[in-house]
CSV table of C-alpha atoms in Angstrom, one decimal:
chain,number,residue,atom,x,y,z
A,17,MET,CA,-41.9,-23.4,150.7
A,18,ARG,CA,-39.4,-20.9,151.0
A,19,GLU,CA,-41.6,-17.8,150.0
A,20,ARG,CA,-44.5,-18.8,152.6
A,21,LEU,CA,-41.5,-19.3,155.3
A,22,ARG,CA,-40.1,-15.8,154.1
A,23,PHE,CA,-43.2,-14.2,154.7
A,24,LEU,CA,-43.6,-15.9,158.1
A,25,LEU,CA,-39.9,-14.8,159.5
A,26,SER,CA,-40.8,-11.4,158.3
A,27,ARG,CA,-44.2,-11.3,160.4
A,28,LEU,CA,-41.8,-12.6,163.4
A,29,ARG,CA,-39.5,-9.7,163.4
A,30,GLU,CA,-42.0,-7.6,163.7
A,31,ARG,CA,-43.1,-8.8,167.4
A,32,LEU,CA,-41.0,-7.4,170.0
A,33,TRP,CA,-41.0,-10.1,171.9
A,34,ILE,CA,-39.6,-12.8,170.2
A,35,LYS,CA,-35.7,-12.0,170.4
A,36,PRO,CA,-36.0,-11.3,173.8
A,37,LEU,CA,-37.6,-14.4,174.5
A,38,ILE,CA,-34.8,-16.3,172.6
A,39,ALA,CA,-32.3,-14.3,174.7
A,40,CYS,CA,-33.9,-15.1,178.0
A,41,VAL,CA,-33.8,-18.7,177.1
A,42,LEU,CA,-30.4,-18.8,176.3
A,43,SER,CA,-29.4,-16.9,179.5
A,44,VAL,CA,-30.7,-19.2,181.6
A,45,ALA,CA,-29.4,-22.1,179.5
A,46,GLY,CA,-25.5,-20.4,179.9
A,47,VAL,CA,-26.2,-20.3,183.6
A,48,LEU,CA,-27.1,-24.0,184.0
A,49,LEU,CA,-24.9,-25.1,181.9
A,50,ALA,CA,-21.7,-23.3,183.3
A,51,HIS,CA,-22.3,-26.0,186.4
A,52,LEU,CA,-21.1,-29.1,183.4
A,53,ALA,CA,-17.7,-27.6,183.7
A,54,ASP,CA,-17.6,-29.0,187.5
A,55,ARG,CA,-17.7,-32.3,186.1
A,56,MET,CA,-15.4,-31.9,183.2
A,57,VAL,CA,-12.4,-29.9,184.9
A,58,VAL,CA,-10.2,-31.1,187.4
A,59,ASP,CA,-10.2,-29.2,190.6
A,60,GLY,CA,-6.9,-26.9,190.8
A,61,SER,CA,-6.7,-26.5,187.4
A,62,VAL,CA,-8.4,-23.0,187.0
A,63,PRO,CA,-8.2,-19.8,188.9
A,64,GLU,CA,-10.3,-19.6,192.1
A,65,VAL,CA,-12.9,-17.2,192.2
A,66,THR,CA,-14.9,-16.3,195.5
A,67,GLN,CA,-18.8,-16.8,195.4
A,68,THR,CA,-19.0,-13.7,197.0
A,69,SER,CA,-16.9,-11.9,194.4
A,70,VAL,CA,-19.3,-13.9,191.7
A,71,ILE,CA,-22.9,-13.0,193.4
A,72,GLU,CA,-22.1,-9.2,194.2
A,73,LEU,CA,-20.7,-8.6,190.2
A,74,LEU,CA,-23.8,-10.4,189.3
A,75,LYS,CA,-26.1,-8.1,191.5
A,76,ILE,CA,-24.7,-4.8,189.8
A,77,ILE,CA,-25.0,-6.2,186.1
A,78,ALA,CA,-29.0,-6.9,187.7
A,79,ALA,CA,-29.2,-3.7,188.9
A,80,GLY,CA,-27.8,-2.2,185.9
A,81,MET,CA,-29.4,-4.0,183.0
A,82,LEU,CA,-32.7,-3.5,184.7
A,83,ALA,CA,-32.5,0.3,184.5
A,84,VAL,CA,-30.9,-0.2,180.7
A,85,ALA,CA,-33.8,-1.9,179.6
A,86,THR,CA,-36.3,0.0,181.2
A,87,PHE,CA,-34.5,3.2,179.4
A,88,ALA,CA,-34.6,1.2,175.9
A,89,VAL,CA,-38.2,0.5,175.9
A,90,ALA,CA,-39.0,4.1,176.5
A,91,SER,CA,-36.6,5.4,174.0
A,92,MET,CA,-37.8,2.7,171.4
A,93,VAL,CA,-41.5,3.7,172.3
A,94,SER,CA,-41.0,7.6,171.8
A,95,ALA,CA,-39.3,6.9,168.4
A,96,TYR,CA,-42.0,4.7,167.2
A,97,ALA,CA,-44.2,7.6,168.3
A,98,SER,CA,-42.4,10.1,166.4
A,99,ALA,CA,-42.3,7.9,163.6
A,100,GLY,CA,-46.0,7.8,163.0
A,101,GLN,CA,-46.2,11.7,163.8
A,102,ILE,CA,-43.5,13.2,161.3
A,103,ALA,CA,-44.2,10.3,158.9
A,104,THR,CA,-46.8,8.0,158.5
A,105,ALA,CA,-48.0,5.3,160.5
A,106,ARG,CA,-47.8,2.8,157.6
A,107,ALA,CA,-44.0,2.8,158.2
A,108,PHE,CA,-44.3,1.5,161.8
A,109,PRO,CA,-43.9,-2.3,160.8
A,110,LEU,CA,-40.3,-1.3,160.0
A,111,ILE,CA,-39.2,0.7,162.5
A,112,VAL,CA,-40.3,-1.9,164.8
A,113,ALA,CA,-38.6,-4.7,163.2
A,114,ASP,CA,-35.3,-2.6,163.3
A,115,ASP,CA,-32.6,-5.2,163.8
A,116,VAL,CA,-30.4,-3.0,166.1
A,117,SER,CA,-33.3,-1.8,168.1
A,118,GLN,CA,-34.3,-5.3,168.5
A,119,ASN,CA,-31.0,-6.9,169.1
A,120,ALA,CA,-30.0,-4.2,172.0
A,121,LEU,CA,-33.2,-4.9,173.6
A,122,SER,CA,-33.1,-8.6,173.9
A,123,THR,CA,-29.4,-7.9,174.9
A,124,PHE,CA,-30.3,-6.0,178.0
A,125,VAL,CA,-33.4,-8.3,178.9
A,126,GLY,CA,-30.9,-11.2,178.6
A,127,ALA,CA,-28.2,-9.8,180.6
A,128,PHE,CA,-30.7,-9.1,183.5
A,129,ILE,CA,-31.9,-12.8,183.5
A,130,PHE,CA,-28.6,-13.6,183.0
A,131,SER,CA,-27.9,-12.2,186.2
A,132,VAL,CA,-30.8,-12.8,188.1
A,133,VAL,CA,-30.6,-16.7,187.7
A,134,GLY,CA,-26.9,-16.6,188.2
A,135,ILE,CA,-27.3,-14.9,191.5
A,136,SER,CA,-29.8,-17.3,192.5
A,137,ALA,CA,-27.8,-20.1,191.2
A,138,ALA,CA,-24.6,-18.7,193.3
A,139,MET,CA,-26.4,-18.2,196.2
A,140,ASN,CA,-27.8,-21.9,196.5
A,141,GLY,CA,-24.5,-23.5,196.2
A,142,TYR,CA,-24.8,-24.7,192.6
A,143,TYR,CA,-21.7,-24.2,191.5
A,144,GLY,CA,-18.0,-25.7,192.7
A,145,PRO,CA,-14.6,-23.6,191.6
A,146,ALA,CA,-15.0,-24.9,187.9
A,147,GLY,CA,-18.4,-23.8,187.5
A,148,ARG,CA,-17.7,-20.4,189.1
A,149,PHE,CA,-15.1,-19.9,187.1
A,150,THR,CA,-17.0,-20.6,183.7
A,151,LEU,CA,-19.9,-18.1,185.0
A,152,PHE,CA,-17.0,-15.4,185.7
A,153,VAL,CA,-16.4,-15.7,182.4
A,154,LEU,CA,-19.7,-16.2,180.7
A,155,MET,CA,-20.4,-12.5,182.8
A,156,VAL,CA,-17.4,-10.7,181.2
A,157,VAL,CA,-18.2,-12.0,177.8
A,158,VAL,CA,-22.0,-10.8,178.5
A,159,LEU,CA,-20.5,-7.4,179.8
A,160,VAL,CA,-18.7,-7.2,176.5
A,161,ILE,CA,-21.2,-7.7,174.2
A,162,VAL,CA,-24.0,-5.1,176.3
A,163,VAL,CA,-21.2,-2.5,175.9
A,164,LEU,CA,-20.6,-3.1,172.4
A,165,THR,CA,-24.4,-3.1,171.9
A,166,PHE,CA,-25.4,-0.2,173.5
A,167,VAL,CA,-22.6,1.6,171.9
A,168,ARG,CA,-24.3,0.7,168.4
A,169,TRP,CA,-27.7,1.4,169.5
A,170,VAL,CA,-27.3,5.0,171.1
A,171,ASP,CA,-26.4,5.8,167.6
A,172,ARG,CA,-29.3,3.9,166.2
A,173,ILE,CA,-31.7,5.2,168.5
A,174,ALA,CA,-30.8,8.8,168.0
A,175,ARG,CA,-31.6,8.4,164.2
A,176,LEU,CA,-34.5,6.0,164.3
A,177,GLY,CA,-37.3,8.5,164.7
A,178,ARG,CA,-35.9,10.7,162.0
A,179,ILE,CA,-37.9,11.1,158.8
A,180,GLY,CA,-34.4,10.9,157.1
A,181,ALA,CA,-34.1,7.3,158.4
A,182,ILE,CA,-37.7,6.5,158.0
A,183,VAL,CA,-37.7,7.5,154.4
A,184,ASP,CA,-34.5,5.5,153.8
A,185,LYS,CA,-36.0,2.1,155.4
A,186,VAL,CA,-39.4,2.7,153.2
A,187,GLU,CA,-37.1,2.7,150.2
A,188,GLN,CA,-35.0,-0.1,151.3
A,189,ALA,CA,-38.4,-2.2,152.0
A,190,THR,CA,-40.0,-1.2,148.4
A,191,ALA,CA,-36.7,-1.8,146.9
A,192,ALA,CA,-36.6,-5.3,148.1
A,193,ALA,CA,-40.3,-6.2,147.1
A,194,LEU,CA,-39.3,-4.8,143.9
A,195,ALA,CA,-36.0,-6.8,143.0
A,196,ARG,CA,-38.3,-10.1,144.3
A,197,ARG,CA,-41.1,-9.1,142.5
A,198,LEU,CA,-38.3,-8.6,139.0
A,199,ARG,CA,-37.0,-11.7,139.7
A,200,GLN,CA,-40.2,-13.7,139.5
A,201,PRO,CA,-42.2,-11.1,138.0
A,202,ARG,CA,-45.4,-13.3,137.9
A,203,LEU,CA,-44.4,-14.7,141.5
A,204,GLY,CA,-43.6,-18.0,140.2
A,205,GLY,CA,-46.6,-18.7,137.8
A,206,VAL,CA,-46.8,-18.0,134.2
A,207,ALA,CA,-48.4,-15.3,131.6
A,208,ALA,CA,-51.6,-14.5,132.8
A,209,GLU,CA,-54.1,-16.2,130.0
A,210,SER,CA,-57.1,-14.3,128.0
A,211,ALA,CA,-60.1,-13.6,130.2
A,212,VAL,CA,-61.8,-17.0,130.4
A,213,ALA,CA,-65.1,-17.8,132.7
A,214,GLY,CA,-64.2,-20.5,135.2
A,215,VAL,CA,-65.0,-21.3,138.6
A,216,ALA,CA,-64.7,-18.5,140.6
A,217,ILE,CA,-63.2,-19.2,144.5
A,218,HIS,CA,-64.2,-16.7,147.1
A,219,GLY,CA,-62.7,-16.4,150.4
A,220,GLU,CA,-64.3,-15.7,153.8
A,221,ARG,CA,-62.6,-12.9,155.0
A,222,ILE,CA,-62.3,-8.8,154.3
A,223,GLY,CA,-59.1,-7.4,153.6
A,224,TYR,CA,-55.9,-7.0,151.6
A,225,VAL,CA,-54.2,-9.9,150.5
A,226,GLN,CA,-50.6,-10.5,151.9
A,227,HIS,CA,-49.3,-13.1,150.4
A,228,ILE,CA,-50.1,-15.7,147.8
A,229,ASP,CA,-48.9,-19.4,148.6
A,230,MET,CA,-48.1,-20.2,144.8
A,231,ALA,CA,-46.7,-23.8,145.8
A,232,ARG,CA,-49.8,-24.7,147.8
A,233,LEU,CA,-52.1,-23.3,144.4
A,234,GLN,CA,-49.4,-25.9,142.2
A,235,ARG,CA,-50.4,-28.7,144.4
A,236,LEU,CA,-54.2,-28.4,144.5
A,237,ALA,CA,-54.0,-27.6,140.5
A,238,ASP,CA,-51.5,-30.8,140.4
A,239,LYS,CA,-54.2,-32.9,142.5
A,240,TYR,CA,-57.6,-31.6,141.0
A,241,ALA,CA,-55.9,-31.4,137.2
A,242,VAL,CA,-57.1,-28.0,136.7
A,243,ARG,CA,-55.6,-24.6,135.7
A,244,VAL,CA,-55.5,-22.0,138.4
A,245,GLY,CA,-56.2,-18.0,136.9
A,246,VAL,CA,-54.9,-16.0,140.1
A,247,ALA,CA,-57.2,-12.9,140.2
A,248,VAL,CA,-55.9,-10.6,142.7
A,249,LEU,CA,-51.9,-9.7,143.5
A,250,PRO,CA,-50.8,-8.8,146.9
A,251,GLY,CA,-52.0,-5.8,148.0
A,252,ALA,CA,-55.4,-5.9,146.7
A,253,TYR,CA,-58.4,-5.4,149.0
A,254,VAL,CA,-60.7,-8.1,148.6
A,255,SER,CA,-64.4,-9.7,150.3
A,256,PRO,CA,-66.0,-12.5,150.0
A,257,ALA,CA,-68.0,-11.1,146.6
A,258,ARG,CA,-65.0,-11.2,145.1
A,259,ALA,CA,-63.1,-13.7,143.3
A,260,LEU,CA,-59.5,-14.7,144.7
A,261,CYS,CA,-58.9,-16.9,141.6
A,262,ARG,CA,-60.8,-19.1,138.7
A,263,LEU,CA,-60.0,-22.6,137.9
A,264,HIS,CA,-60.1,-23.8,134.5
A,265,GLY,CA,-60.9,-27.1,133.5
A,266,ALA,CA,-62.7,-27.9,137.0
A,267,GLN,CA,-66.5,-28.2,136.2
A,268,SER,CA,-66.3,-31.6,138.5
A,269,ILE,CA,-65.2,-29.6,141.5
A,270,ASP,CA,-68.3,-29.1,143.3
A,271,ASP,CA,-66.8,-30.1,147.1
A,272,PRO,CA,-66.6,-27.1,149.3
A,273,ASP,CA,-63.8,-28.0,151.3
A,274,ALA,CA,-61.3,-28.2,148.0
A,275,ARG,CA,-63.0,-24.8,146.8
A,276,ALA,CA,-62.1,-23.7,150.2
A,277,SER,CA,-58.4,-25.3,150.2
A,278,PHE,CA,-58.0,-23.0,147.1
A,279,ALA,CA,-59.1,-19.9,149.0
A,280,GLN,CA,-56.4,-21.3,152.1
A,281,ALA,CA,-53.4,-20.3,149.8
A,282,PHE,CA,-54.5,-16.7,149.8
A,283,THR,CA,-53.4,-15.0,152.8
A,284,ILE,CA,-55.7,-12.0,154.0
A,285,GLY,CA,-54.9,-9.7,156.9
A,286,THR,CA,-56.6,-6.0,158.1
A,287,GLN,CA,-53.2,-4.3,156.7
A,288,ARG,CA,-51.1,-4.1,153.8
A,289,GLN,CA,-47.2,-5.6,154.1
A,290,PHE,CA,-43.9,-4.5,152.1
A,291,ASP,CA,-42.7,-8.2,151.4
A,292,ASP,CA,-44.9,-8.9,148.2
A,293,ASP,CA,-46.6,-5.8,147.6
A,294,PRO,CA,-44.2,-3.1,145.7
A,295,ARG,CA,-47.4,-1.1,145.0
A,296,PHE,CA,-47.3,-0.5,149.1
A,297,GLY,CA,-44.0,1.0,149.2
A,298,MET,CA,-44.5,3.4,146.8
A,299,VAL,CA,-47.9,4.6,148.5
A,300,VAL,CA,-46.0,5.2,151.8
A,301,LEU,CA,-43.5,6.9,150.3
A,302,ALA,CA,-46.2,9.1,148.6
A,303,GLU,CA,-47.8,9.3,151.9
A,304,ILE,CA,-44.2,10.7,153.7
A,305,ALA,CA,-44.1,13.3,150.9
A,306,GLY,CA,-47.8,14.3,151.6
A,307,ARG,CA,-47.6,14.6,155.1
A,308,ALA,CA,-44.6,17.0,154.7
A,309,LEU,CA,-46.2,19.1,152.0
A,310,SER,CA,-49.3,19.8,154.3
A,311,PRO,CA,-49.5,23.1,156.0
A,312,GLY,CA,-48.9,22.6,159.2
A,313,ILE,CA,-45.7,20.9,159.0
A,314,ASN,CA,-44.6,22.7,155.2
A,315,ASP,CA,-41.6,20.8,154.6
A,316,PRO,CA,-40.8,20.4,151.0
A,317,GLY,CA,-37.6,19.3,151.4
A,318,THR,CA,-38.6,16.1,152.7
A,319,ALA,CA,-41.1,15.6,149.7
A,320,ILE,CA,-37.9,16.0,147.4
A,321,SER,CA,-36.2,13.9,149.2
A,322,VAL,CA,-38.6,11.2,148.4
A,323,LEU,CA,-38.9,12.2,144.6
A,324,GLY,CA,-35.3,11.2,144.8
A,325,SER,CA,-35.7,7.9,146.3
A,326,LEU,CA,-39.1,7.3,143.9
A,327,GLN,CA,-36.5,7.7,140.9
A,328,ARG,CA,-34.1,5.2,142.3
A,329,LEU,CA,-36.9,2.9,142.8
A,330,PHE,CA,-38.1,3.3,139.0
A,331,ALA,CA,-34.7,3.2,137.4
A,332,GLY,CA,-34.2,-0.4,139.2
A,333,VAL,CA,-37.4,-1.4,137.7
A,334,ALA,CA,-36.5,0.0,134.3
A,335,HIS,CA,-32.9,-1.9,134.8
A,336,GLY,CA,-34.8,-5.2,136.0
A,337,GLY,CA,-32.5,-8.2,136.3
A,338,PRO,CA,-32.1,-11.8,135.4
A,339,ALA,CA,-36.1,-13.3,135.6
A,340,GLU,CA,-36.5,-16.3,136.9
A,341,GLY,CA,-38.4,-19.3,135.0
A,342,PRO,CA,-41.9,-20.2,135.6
A,343,ILE,CA,-42.2,-22.9,138.8
A,344,CYS,CA,-45.8,-23.6,138.9
A,345,ASP,CA,-46.8,-24.2,135.6
A,346,ARG,CA,-50.5,-24.7,136.1
A,347,VAL,CA,-50.8,-21.1,137.9
A,348,ALA,CA,-51.4,-17.8,136.1
A,349,VAL,CA,-51.0,-14.6,137.5
A,350,PRO,CA,-51.3,-11.5,136.1
A,351,ALA,CA,-48.0,-9.1,135.7
A,352,LEU,CA,-47.5,-5.9,138.2
A,353,PRO,CA,-49.3,-3.0,136.1
A,354,LEU,CA,-46.8,-0.4,135.6
A,355,ASP,CA,-49.3,2.5,135.1
A,356,GLU,CA,-50.4,1.8,138.6
A,357,LEU,CA,-47.4,1.8,140.0
A,358,PHE,CA,-46.6,5.2,138.6
A,359,ASP,CA,-49.9,6.6,139.9
A,360,ASP,CA,-49.2,5.1,143.4
A,361,ALA,CA,-46.0,7.0,143.4
A,362,PHE,CA,-46.8,10.4,141.7
A,363,ASN,CA,-50.8,11.3,141.9
A,364,ALA,CA,-50.2,12.7,145.6
A,365,ILE,CA,-47.2,14.4,145.5
A,366,ALA,CA,-48.3,16.0,142.3
A,367,ARG,CA,-51.4,17.4,143.8
A,368,ASP,CA,-50.3,18.3,147.0
A,369,GLY,CA,-46.6,20.0,146.0
A,370,ALA,CA,-48.4,21.8,142.7
A,371,GLY,CA,-48.7,25.2,144.0
A,372,ILE,CA,-44.9,24.8,145.7
A,373,VAL,CA,-42.6,25.9,143.0
A,374,GLU,CA,-39.0,24.0,143.9
A,375,VAL,CA,-41.6,20.7,144.3
A,376,ALA,CA,-43.1,20.9,140.7
A,377,LEU,CA,-39.5,21.7,139.4
A,378,ARG,CA,-37.8,19.0,140.8
A,379,LEU,CA,-41.1,16.5,140.2
A,380,GLN,CA,-40.3,17.7,136.5
A,381,ARG,CA,-37.1,16.7,136.8
A,382,HIS,CA,-37.3,13.3,138.3
A,383,LEU,CA,-40.1,12.4,135.6
A,384,GLY,CA,-37.9,13.7,132.4
A,385,GLU,CA,-35.1,12.3,133.8
A,386,LEU,CA,-36.9,8.6,134.2
A,387,GLY,CA,-38.3,9.3,130.7
A,388,ARG,CA,-35.0,9.9,128.7
A,389,GLU,CA,-32.9,7.5,130.4
A,390,HIS,CA,-35.4,4.5,130.2
A,391,PRO,CA,-37.7,4.5,127.1
A,392,ALA,CA,-39.8,1.8,129.0
A,393,LEU,CA,-40.9,4.2,131.4
A,394,ARG,CA,-41.1,7.0,129.0
A,395,ALA,CA,-45.1,6.6,128.5
A,396,ASP,CA,-45.7,6.9,131.9
A,397,ALA,CA,-43.4,9.7,132.7
A,398,ARG,CA,-44.4,12.1,130.1
A,399,ARG,CA,-48.1,11.2,131.3
A,400,HIS,CA,-47.9,12.5,134.9
A,401,ALA,CA,-45.3,15.1,133.7
A,402,ASP,CA,-48.5,16.9,132.0
A,403,LEU,CA,-50.4,16.2,134.6
A,404,ALA,CA,-47.8,17.6,136.9
A,405,LEU,CA,-47.8,20.9,134.7
A,406,ARG,CA,-51.5,21.2,134.3
A,407,ARG,CA,-51.6,21.2,138.3
A,408,SER,CA,-49.1,23.6,138.7
A,409,GLU,CA,-50.5,25.9,136.6
A,410,ARG,CA,-53.6,26.1,138.2
A,411,ALA,CA,-52.1,26.3,141.5
A,412,LEU,CA,-49.2,28.7,141.2
A,413,ASP,CA,-50.0,32.5,141.2
A,414,PHE,CA,-46.9,34.1,140.4
A,415,PRO,CA,-46.2,34.1,136.7
A,416,ASP,CA,-42.6,33.7,137.1
A,417,ASP,CA,-42.8,30.9,139.0
A,418,ILE,CA,-45.4,29.2,136.2
A,419,GLU,CA,-43.1,29.9,133.4
A,420,ARG,CA,-40.2,28.5,134.9
A,421,VAL,CA,-42.2,25.1,135.9
A,422,ARG,CA,-43.1,25.4,131.5
A,423,ALA,CA,-39.5,25.4,130.6
A,424,ARG,CA,-38.3,22.6,133.0
A,425,HIS,CA,-41.0,20.6,131.0
A,426,ALA,CA,-40.4,21.6,127.6
A,427,ALA,CA,-37.1,21.0,128.3
A,428,TYR,CA,-37.3,17.6,129.3
A,429,TRP,CA,-40.1,16.7,126.3
A,430,HIS,CA,-39.8,19.2,123.7
A,431,GLY,CA,-35.8,19.9,123.7
A,432,PRO,CA,-32.8,18.0,122.5
A,433,ALA,CA,-32.6,15.1,123.9
A,434,HIS,CA,-28.6,15.5,124.1
A,435,ARG,CA,-29.0,18.3,126.3
A,436,PHE,CA,-29.3,18.4,130.0
A,437,PRO,CA,-32.4,21.1,130.4
A,438,ASP,CA,-31.0,22.9,133.8
A,439,THR,CA,-28.3,23.3,135.4
A,440,ARG,CA,-29.4,24.7,138.2
A,441,ALA,CA,-29.7,22.6,141.6
A,442,GLY,CA,-34.0,22.6,141.6
């Protein structure tokens, strides 16, 4: 239930209307509840605030907040468009879910609603002396919050659509997904059993598996006294022809509703999500690097920055962490394939950067360091280093560049393990 709630909250964070709606509700509640001060405070015990001054100040705030909110929306839309053009459209959900931008927009809209409702209430004699003073205090608090939010938001919006900020956001989202997978290597289930024929459960939708409700599968497995073998991981593309899971010991389950209840544990959508799909984060980082290496952009520095992000992510995988014990003992889940994780991360960069010596050298360095520092990654790192070398030998024309790449590769994979292969920055 906790994982399901986390997934749903993540989807809500990608909706721009949620936080502004909450801010509007709080604003209206604050304006209306200020009237309670008239019943709780004795007249004369609070400073006198004239109705005219309150109304005029609220009018100023209302006019200013409408302009600022419009400016905020225009700036955010511009940042979103820039992110899609310079990076990749797959990073868009992370940009939309930026807390600082959403909080700023919510604050500006909430302040505007606060002012409009406050003006209407004050002009119709809704407040007494204590109510007007309470509304004035709330107005000052709102102004302070607006100023602080605006200053913080201006700093964020200046960076939101920049390629460096997008790479950082994708790296953070991927690191969080990897950390959850390392904490629960099999999503809370047990190790996958050997291939045994079972009753196949198929879904009705075509798309990507976004989330698997393990608690639901466990409850259903207990109810029908079966064992569930999950056949797809989050990120897999499925159709009605592909089994989502298989039920072992379920020869007696012929009820279509019972089968459908198992299929409903798999959330299938048209887009992949970062939350439970670490491979998607690797794919998005590779896409950003690939676009940077395209002839129209020609930005090898971004590709080199992405390689640094990938090395940090794989180092986190190698270091691992304390894994939780299985929670769902009736649900078997396959492990995340490490070789496919490497393929998602490095294939595109090795292909698109093979003809750029700076990228080829840096790719050999990152793969070599991963192989030397983390024995669990050595085989896959060596495989991709060899592939990248063969690609560069075909793509590079200048013999000296080819020799540099060969020397970098040999220094990591054929040289002494204690010797750092190259002291140059590349």
